Short mmCIF file of C-alpha atoms and ligand atoms in Angstrom, two decimals:
data_model
loop_
_atom_site.label_atom_id
_atom_site.label_comp_id
_atom_site.label_asym_id
_atom_site.label_seq_id
_atom_site.Cartn_x
_atom_site.Cartn_y
_atom_site.Cartn_z
CA MET V 536 -36.61 16.51 -21.29
CA ASP V 537 -36.56 19.79 -23.09
CA VAL V 538 -36.17 20.09 -26.80
CA LYS V 539 -32.33 21.91 -26.38
CA GLN V 540 -31.26 19.19 -23.82
CA THR V 541 -32.16 16.34 -26.90
CA ARG V 542 -30.15 18.42 -29.48
CA TYR V 543 -27.43 19.29 -26.64
CA ALA V 544 -27.20 15.18 -26.02
CA GLU V 545 -27.43 14.54 -30.49
CA ASP V 546 -24.72 17.24 -30.69
CA LEU V 547 -22.72 15.46 -27.76
CA ARG V 548 -23.45 12.05 -29.00
CA LEU V 549 -21.57 12.53 -33.27
CA ILE V 550 -18.58 14.45 -31.86
CA GLU V 551 -17.94 11.93 -29.84
CA LYS V 552 -18.76 9.93 -32.72
CA TYR V 553 -16.31 11.95 -35.16
CA LEU V 554 -13.76 11.62 -32.91
CA GLY V 555 -13.88 8.62 -32.48
CA GLY V 556 -12.39 7.77 -36.02
CA ASP V 557 -16.15 7.90 -37.78
CA GLU V 558 -15.55 11.05 -40.13
CA TYR V 559 -19.73 10.49 -41.66
CA ALA V 560 -20.06 12.63 -38.03
CA VAL V 561 -19.03 15.43 -39.84
CA GLU V 562 -21.86 15.10 -42.97
CA GLU V 563 -24.16 14.96 -39.84
CA LEU V 564 -23.28 17.68 -38.30
CA VAL V 565 -23.24 19.49 -41.48
CA MET V 566 -26.85 18.94 -42.85
CA LYS V 567 -28.33 19.33 -38.80
CA TYR V 568 -26.90 22.72 -39.04
CA GLN V 569 -26.54 24.38 -42.28
CA ARG V 570 -29.66 25.77 -42.91
CA LYS V 571 -29.59 27.79 -39.56
CA VAL V 572 -25.43 28.68 -40.39
CA TYR V 573 -26.94 29.91 -44.19
CA SER V 574 -29.87 31.56 -42.84
CA LEU V 575 -27.56 33.44 -40.44
CA ALA V 576 -24.94 34.24 -42.23
CA TYR V 577 -28.02 34.73 -45.34
CA ARG V 578 -29.15 38.11 -42.60
CA MET V 579 -25.77 39.07 -41.73
CA THR V 580 -24.37 39.61 -45.22
CA GLY V 581 -27.68 39.95 -47.35
CA ASP V 582 -25.90 38.11 -50.67
CA ILE V 583 -25.88 34.38 -51.52
CA GLU V 584 -22.86 34.20 -52.33
CA ASP V 585 -21.34 35.36 -49.65
CA SER V 586 -23.55 33.58 -47.15
CA LYS V 587 -23.05 30.21 -49.16
CA ASP V 588 -18.41 31.02 -48.78
CA VAL V 589 -19.21 31.84 -44.96
CA THR V 590 -21.69 28.80 -43.89
CA GLN V 591 -18.90 26.28 -46.22
CA LYS V 592 -15.81 28.36 -44.38
CA THR V 593 -17.84 28.17 -40.49
CA PHE V 594 -17.93 23.66 -40.79
CA LEU V 595 -14.17 24.08 -41.94
CA GLN V 596 -13.10 25.59 -39.21
CA VAL V 597 -15.67 24.24 -37.06
CA PHE V 598 -14.32 20.74 -37.58
CA ALA V 599 -10.06 22.19 -37.52
CA ASN V 600 -10.88 23.63 -33.52
CA ILE V 601 -13.14 21.17 -32.41
CA ARG V 602 -10.62 19.18 -30.52
CA GLY V 603 -11.21 23.19 -28.08
CA PHE V 604 -14.78 22.46 -27.83
CA ARG V 605 -15.12 22.13 -24.45
CA LYS V 606 -18.88 20.57 -23.00
CA LYS V 607 -19.29 23.96 -21.08
CA SER V 608 -21.07 25.09 -23.49
CA SER V 609 -23.19 23.78 -25.80
CA PHE V 610 -22.58 22.80 -29.23
CA TYR V 611 -24.85 25.22 -31.31
CA THR V 612 -23.28 28.44 -29.37
CA TRP V 613 -20.39 27.44 -30.09
CA LEU V 614 -21.55 27.14 -33.95
CA TYR V 615 -23.03 30.36 -33.58
CA ARG V 616 -19.53 32.26 -32.36
CA ILE V 617 -17.76 30.52 -35.63
CA ALA V 618 -20.35 31.50 -37.49
CA MET V 619 -20.91 35.75 -35.90
CA ASN V 620 -17.19 35.38 -36.46
CA THR V 621 -17.52 34.59 -39.96
CA CYS V 622 -19.69 36.67 -40.80
CA LEU V 623 -17.78 39.69 -39.69
CA ASN V 624 -14.38 38.84 -40.53
CA HIS V 625 -15.86 38.42 -44.35
CA LEU V 626 -18.17 41.63 -44.15
CA LYS V 627 -15.10 43.65 -43.08
CA LYS V 628 -12.89 41.84 -45.77
CA LYS V 629 -15.36 42.76 -48.40
CA GLY V 630 -15.11 46.39 -46.83
CA ASN V 631 -18.99 47.86 -47.43
CA ASP V 632 -19.21 48.41 -51.69
CA THR V 633 -23.07 46.67 -51.48
CA LEU V 634 -24.71 48.89 -48.78
CA GLU V 635 -24.86 51.77 -51.26
CA LEU V 636 -27.08 49.33 -53.42
CA ASN V 637 -30.26 48.79 -50.32
CA GLU V 638 -29.39 53.28 -49.99
CA SER V 639 -30.24 53.54 -53.16
CA ILE V 640 -32.79 51.39 -53.36
CA ALA V 641 -34.20 53.02 -49.99
CA GLY V 642 -33.85 56.52 -51.97
CA SER V 643 -35.59 55.98 -55.04
CA ASN V 644 -38.96 55.49 -53.78
CA GLY V 645 -38.99 58.06 -51.86
CA ASN V 646 -37.33 57.24 -48.47
CA ALA V 647 -41.66 55.83 -47.75
CA LEU V 648 -41.17 52.14 -46.16
CA PRO V 649 -45.10 51.91 -46.21
CA ALA V 650 -45.11 53.09 -49.77
CA LEU V 651 -42.30 50.22 -50.39
CA ILE V 652 -43.24 46.75 -52.32
CA LYS V 653 -42.94 43.51 -49.62
CA GLU V 654 -39.09 43.84 -51.45
CA GLU V 655 -37.22 46.61 -52.07
CA ARG V 656 -38.75 47.12 -48.16
CA SER V 657 -36.59 43.22 -47.54
CA SER V 658 -34.16 44.45 -48.72
CA PHE V 659 -34.57 48.27 -47.43
CA ILE V 660 -34.38 46.15 -43.75
CA ARG V 661 -31.62 44.55 -44.31
CA GLY V 662 -29.78 46.98 -45.77
CA SER V 663 -30.52 49.16 -42.18
CA LEU V 664 -29.31 45.99 -40.03
CA LYS V 665 -26.24 45.98 -41.81
CA LYS V 666 -25.20 49.98 -40.83
CA LEU V 667 -25.13 49.02 -37.06
CA PRO V 668 -21.91 48.83 -35.80
CA ASP V 669 -21.08 44.96 -35.34
CA ARG V 670 -21.60 44.20 -31.78
CA GLN V 671 -25.17 45.98 -32.30
CA LYS V 672 -25.86 44.00 -35.35
CA THR V 673 -24.79 40.71 -34.02
CA ALA V 674 -27.13 41.11 -30.73
CA VAL V 675 -30.30 41.67 -32.46
CA THR V 676 -29.31 39.55 -35.33
CA LEU V 677 -28.94 36.60 -33.46
CA ARG V 678 -31.99 37.67 -30.57
CA ALA V 679 -34.32 38.37 -33.14
CA TYR V 680 -33.95 35.34 -35.53
CA GLU V 681 -32.11 32.83 -33.93
CA GLU V 682 -34.37 32.20 -31.25
CA LEU V 683 -31.18 32.32 -28.74
CA SER V 684 -32.09 33.05 -25.41
CA LEU V 685 -30.03 35.55 -23.43
CA LYS V 686 -28.11 33.50 -21.51
CA GLU V 687 -27.29 32.16 -24.89
CA THR V 688 -26.76 34.95 -27.19
CA ALA V 689 -24.12 35.85 -23.95
CA GLU V 690 -22.49 33.04 -24.68
CA VAL V 691 -22.44 32.78 -28.39
CA MET V 692 -21.02 37.48 -28.28
CA LYS V 693 -19.10 35.99 -24.81
CA CYS V 694 -19.67 38.76 -23.39
CA SER V 695 -22.48 39.14 -19.89
CA GLU V 696 -26.06 39.18 -20.86
CA GLY V 697 -26.46 43.34 -19.47
CA ALA V 698 -23.97 43.81 -21.53
CA VAL V 699 -26.27 42.08 -24.39
CA LYS V 700 -29.26 44.15 -23.26
CA ALA V 701 -27.30 46.99 -24.12
CA HIS V 702 -26.41 45.96 -27.44
CA TYR V 703 -29.85 44.55 -28.24
CA HIS V 704 -32.19 47.44 -27.53
CA ASN V 705 -28.84 50.31 -29.12
CA GLY V 706 -29.81 48.17 -32.35
CA MET V 707 -33.17 48.61 -31.71
CA LYS V 708 -33.34 51.95 -31.44
CA ARG V 709 -31.55 52.48 -34.66
CA LEU V 710 -33.58 50.66 -36.51
CA LYS V 711 -36.50 52.80 -35.41
CA GLU V 712 -34.64 56.00 -36.02
CA ILE V 713 -33.46 54.44 -39.27
CA LEU V 714 -37.16 53.63 -40.01
CA SER V 715 -39.01 56.17 -38.57
CA ALA V 716 -36.69 58.73 -40.82
CA SER V 717 -38.14 57.03 -43.58
CA ALA V 718 -40.87 56.72 -43.19
CA ASP V 719 -40.99 60.62 -41.89
CA SER V 720 -39.36 62.47 -44.37
CA PRO V 721 -41.03 61.93 -48.50
CA GLY V 722 -39.61 65.39 -48.90
CA ARG V 723 -36.40 64.21 -48.91
CA LYS V 724 -35.88 62.72 -51.81
CA GLY V 725 -31.62 60.67 -52.85
CA GLU V 726 -30.31 61.52 -49.11
CA GLY V 727 -30.74 58.24 -48.18
CA ILE V 728 -31.05 57.46 -44.79
CA MET N 410 -48.32 36.38 -11.26
CA ARG N 411 -48.64 38.88 -14.31
CA PRO N 412 -45.45 39.25 -16.21
CA GLY N 413 -42.90 42.51 -16.19
CA HIS N 414 -42.88 45.31 -19.42
CA GLU N 415 -39.38 43.84 -18.36
CA GLU N 416 -39.46 40.54 -18.70
CA ILE N 417 -42.12 41.00 -21.66
CA LYS N 418 -39.54 42.79 -23.05
CA ASP N 419 -36.58 40.17 -22.87
CA LYS N 420 -38.55 37.77 -24.10
CA LEU N 421 -40.22 39.18 -26.75
CA PRO N 422 -37.59 38.46 -29.67
CA GLU N 423 -38.32 34.53 -28.64
CA TYR N 424 -41.91 34.87 -28.57
CA ILE N 425 -41.99 37.30 -31.72
CA SER N 426 -39.63 34.41 -34.07
CA THR N 427 -41.57 31.52 -33.06
CA GLY N 428 -44.78 32.81 -33.68
CA ASN N 429 -46.22 31.41 -30.39
CA ILE N 430 -47.22 34.43 -27.88
CA PRO N 431 -49.42 33.72 -24.24
CA ASP N 432 -52.08 35.75 -24.07
CA ASP N 433 -50.84 37.70 -20.47
CA VAL N 434 -48.15 39.16 -23.41
CA LYS N 435 -50.36 40.35 -25.99
CA GLU N 436 -52.57 42.06 -23.81
CA HIS N 437 -49.76 43.92 -22.36
CA LEU N 438 -48.79 44.83 -26.43
CA ARG N 439 -51.69 45.98 -26.43
CA SER N 440 -51.65 49.04 -23.62
CA CYS N 441 -47.44 49.45 -23.52
CA ASP N 442 -46.51 51.77 -26.45
CA LYS N 443 -42.42 50.33 -26.85
CA CYS N 444 -43.12 47.05 -26.62
CA SER N 445 -45.68 46.74 -29.36
CA GLN N 446 -43.50 49.06 -31.29
CA GLU N 447 -40.84 46.62 -30.63
CA ALA N 448 -42.92 43.80 -31.79
CA PHE N 449 -43.70 45.13 -34.50
CA LEU N 450 -40.07 46.05 -36.06
CA LEU N 451 -39.18 42.16 -35.06
CA GLN N 452 -42.02 40.71 -36.53
CA GLU N 453 -40.83 43.16 -39.31
CA LEU N 454 -36.97 41.15 -39.19
CA ASN N 455 -38.53 37.90 -39.75
CA LYS N 456 -40.24 39.14 -42.63
CA VAL N 457 -37.16 39.35 -44.41
CA GLN N 458 -36.74 36.17 -46.17
CA VAL N 459 -33.51 33.55 -46.87
CA PRO N 460 -33.63 33.45 -50.36
CA GLU N 461 -32.96 30.01 -51.57
CA PRO N 462 -28.80 28.72 -51.93
CA GLY N 463 -29.31 27.01 -55.03
CA GLY N 464 -27.57 24.97 -56.67
CA LEU N 465 -27.78 21.24 -55.16
CA PHE N 466 -25.96 23.83 -52.53
CA PHE N 467 -27.26 22.02 -49.60
CA GLU N 468 -27.42 18.42 -50.82
CA THR N 469 -23.31 18.56 -52.00
CA LEU N 470 -21.69 20.70 -49.02
CA PRO N 471 -21.74 17.65 -46.13
CA GLN N 472 -19.59 15.40 -47.91
CA LYS N 473 -17.69 18.37 -49.15
CA VAL N 474 -16.73 19.16 -46.30
CA ARG N 475 -15.85 15.54 -45.19
CA ALA N 476 -13.51 15.28 -47.69
CA SER N 477 -12.00 18.57 -46.56
CA VAL N 478 -11.84 17.18 -43.36
CA ARG N 479 -10.36 13.49 -44.52
CA GLN N 480 -8.39 16.37 -46.29
CA LYS N 481 -6.39 18.14 -43.43
CA LYS N 482 -6.55 15.12 -41.58
CA LYS N 483 -3.93 13.39 -43.55
CA GLY N 484 -2.20 16.71 -43.84
CA PHE N 485 -1.50 16.58 -40.73
CA LEU N 486 -0.48 12.85 -40.73
CA PHE N 487 1.70 13.82 -43.72
CA ARG N 488 2.58 17.31 -42.45
CA PHE N 489 6.49 15.85 -42.69
CA VAL N 490 6.77 13.70 -45.60
CA PRO N 491 8.54 17.20 -47.37
CA VAL N 492 10.70 17.64 -45.11
CA PHE N 493 12.07 14.36 -44.30
CA THR N 494 11.74 14.37 -48.57
CA LEU N 495 14.35 17.14 -48.49
CA ILE N 496 16.20 15.57 -46.62
CA ALA N 497 16.93 12.53 -47.91
CA LEU N 498 17.30 14.12 -51.63
CA VAL N 499 20.03 15.98 -50.28
CA VAL N 500 21.55 13.11 -48.71
CA VAL N 501 20.57 10.79 -52.50
CA THR N 502 22.05 13.88 -54.46
CA GLY N 503 25.62 14.32 -52.67
CA TYR N 504 26.17 10.50 -51.88
CA ILE N 505 25.23 9.95 -56.93
CA TYR N 506 27.76 13.66 -57.02
CA HIS N 507 30.14 11.84 -54.42
CA THR N 508 30.84 8.07 -56.48
CA ILE N 509 29.99 10.40 -60.52
CA THR N 510 32.56 12.57 -61.08
CA PRO N 511 35.48 11.83 -62.60
CA PRO N 512 38.73 12.31 -60.16
CA LEU N 513 40.39 16.08 -60.46
CA THR N 514 43.21 16.74 -63.23
CA GLU N 515 46.04 18.40 -62.18
CA GLU N 516 45.11 21.86 -63.42
CA GLU N 517 41.79 21.66 -61.57
CA LEU N 518 43.62 20.56 -58.55
CA PHE N 519 45.26 23.39 -58.08
CA THR N 520 42.83 26.13 -59.25
CA ASP N 521 39.95 24.99 -57.46
CA PRO N 522 40.57 25.79 -53.45
CA PHE N 523 38.38 22.59 -52.38
CA ALA N 524 40.93 20.44 -53.75
CA ILE N 525 43.56 20.80 -51.59
CA GLN N 526 42.17 17.70 -49.38
CA VAL N 527 42.70 15.80 -52.05
CA PHE N 528 46.30 16.62 -52.81
CA ASP N 529 48.21 14.05 -52.48
CA LEU N 530 52.28 14.39 -51.82
CA SER N 531 53.48 11.24 -50.99
CA GLY N 532 55.02 10.57 -54.06
CA LEU N 533 57.37 13.57 -52.91
CA SER N 534 61.37 13.94 -52.29
CA GLU N 535 63.03 16.75 -50.43
CA ASP N 536 64.77 17.47 -54.00
CA ASP N 537 60.96 18.60 -55.33
CA ILE N 538 59.85 21.01 -52.68
CA PRO N 539 61.50 24.45 -54.20
CA PRO N 540 64.40 26.26 -50.92
CA ILE N 541 62.05 28.95 -49.86
CA SER N 542 64.65 31.93 -49.98
CA VAL N 543 64.55 35.07 -48.73
CA ASP N 544 66.92 37.33 -49.71
CA ILE N 545 67.47 40.32 -47.06
CA ALA N 546 70.74 43.07 -47.02
CA ASP N 547 72.05 43.26 -43.27
CA ASP N 548 71.11 46.03 -42.97
CA GLU N 549 67.15 46.46 -43.95
CA ILE N 550 66.95 43.44 -40.77
CA TYR N 551 66.13 46.05 -37.74
CA LEU N 552 62.45 47.30 -37.39
CA THR N 553 61.22 46.30 -40.45
CA GLU N 554 57.04 45.97 -39.75
CA GLU N 555 58.72 42.35 -41.99
CA THR N 556 60.67 41.74 -39.34
CA SER N 557 60.60 39.56 -36.11
CA LEU N 558 61.89 40.86 -32.74
CA TYR N 559 63.38 37.72 -32.85
CA ARG N 560 65.45 39.06 -35.33
CA GLU N 561 65.98 42.00 -33.89
CA PHE N 562 67.61 40.03 -31.43
CA ALA N 563 69.53 37.30 -33.14
CA SER N 564 71.36 40.36 -35.39
CA LEU N 565 73.05 41.71 -31.96
CA SER N 566 76.26 40.48 -31.13
CA SER N 567 77.74 38.83 -27.37
CA GLU N 568 78.79 41.98 -26.12
CA GLU N 569 75.95 43.64 -27.04
CA MET N 570 73.43 40.48 -25.33
CA GLU N 571 75.34 40.86 -22.58
CA ASP N 572 74.63 44.70 -21.86
CA LEU N 573 71.11 43.72 -22.82
CA TYR N 574 71.34 41.69 -20.03
CA GLU N 575 72.79 43.67 -17.34
CA ALA N 576 70.26 45.98 -18.45
CA LEU N 577 67.33 44.61 -18.50
CA GLU N 578 67.95 43.13 -14.89
CA ILE N 579 68.94 45.98 -13.45
CA LYS N 580 65.46 46.85 -15.05
CA ASN N 581 64.02 43.89 -12.48
CA ARG N 582 66.18 44.98 -9.45
CA ASN N 583 64.45 48.61 -9.82
CA GLY N 584 61.03 47.44 -10.30
CA GLY N 585 60.89 47.73 -13.82
CA VAL N 586 63.05 51.34 -14.53
CA LEU N 587 66.55 50.95 -15.95
ZN1 ZN Z 1127 -44.01 46.71 -22.26
#
């Protein structure tokens, strides 16, 4: 059995345990996945408090709906799906106010990506990622960070593998454009990206 | 067989995020601009650090979620308790109100529209009920809105009644035409 299969079997065992009345299985499942969910939320929101909020909400959603979990997919792709939806809802509710902050960081540094110090560079890349449309942002985040295969990403996003490829490709293309535009044009100060 | 461009492109995210890049993939990256640019961008994305949440977040979250899940379960069992409580409350209040309310005074009996049901008529004799007299002059009986058709008939003399019967019989024979 490979790592993913072992993980799958263990998740199922914990879910059965919980459904059988053992509420401590909740703690085990949360402990197992909380860092993953938190990281995912941070990649999507770029804010610590938002990520904590999203992580907690995700797990509450998971246990509120666990009877609806069909064992056709793996638990963690199902969990990721709930986490992603919670993130996107959270971002929608919050609007784009944090985006401007990242933009101004990028703008005030002459827009030259290689010249940015490490922290600003991270913030700039994160800010660029946040600017992508929801589907592209989700595909790029899941593929780039979560070690999910095309098939698993398609499961999380509830679309075909072909659609995942397209969203991922368009998202990466747009990111490249954003990053190269900012690196190539040191003169366009204050224009943003 | 060496993996081709498409295959490598599809698997690049996994190679980069795990840091596990096979040699033939490395070789392809050296010769393919598209893939190497994408690998570079993926590396940049992976460099973005996730800060620790702090405040014992990971230490307390599992318990918090468990407590909340338990609360929800209880909530499910007792979801209908407020409804039952409300119904019981209404019944008890009605019963108490019924038993502790003093009987209505005579005046209340007349002014309270709901008191009619408890109005006791058993002690009344015929003499206690005043006669209802309506004074209507003979010439006012006919064709006013208040008078009924029967009164109109009652006022007819016996000859007039006979004439009416006769007329009605003719009408019957003629199929409704006088
Ligand atoms: Zn290539």
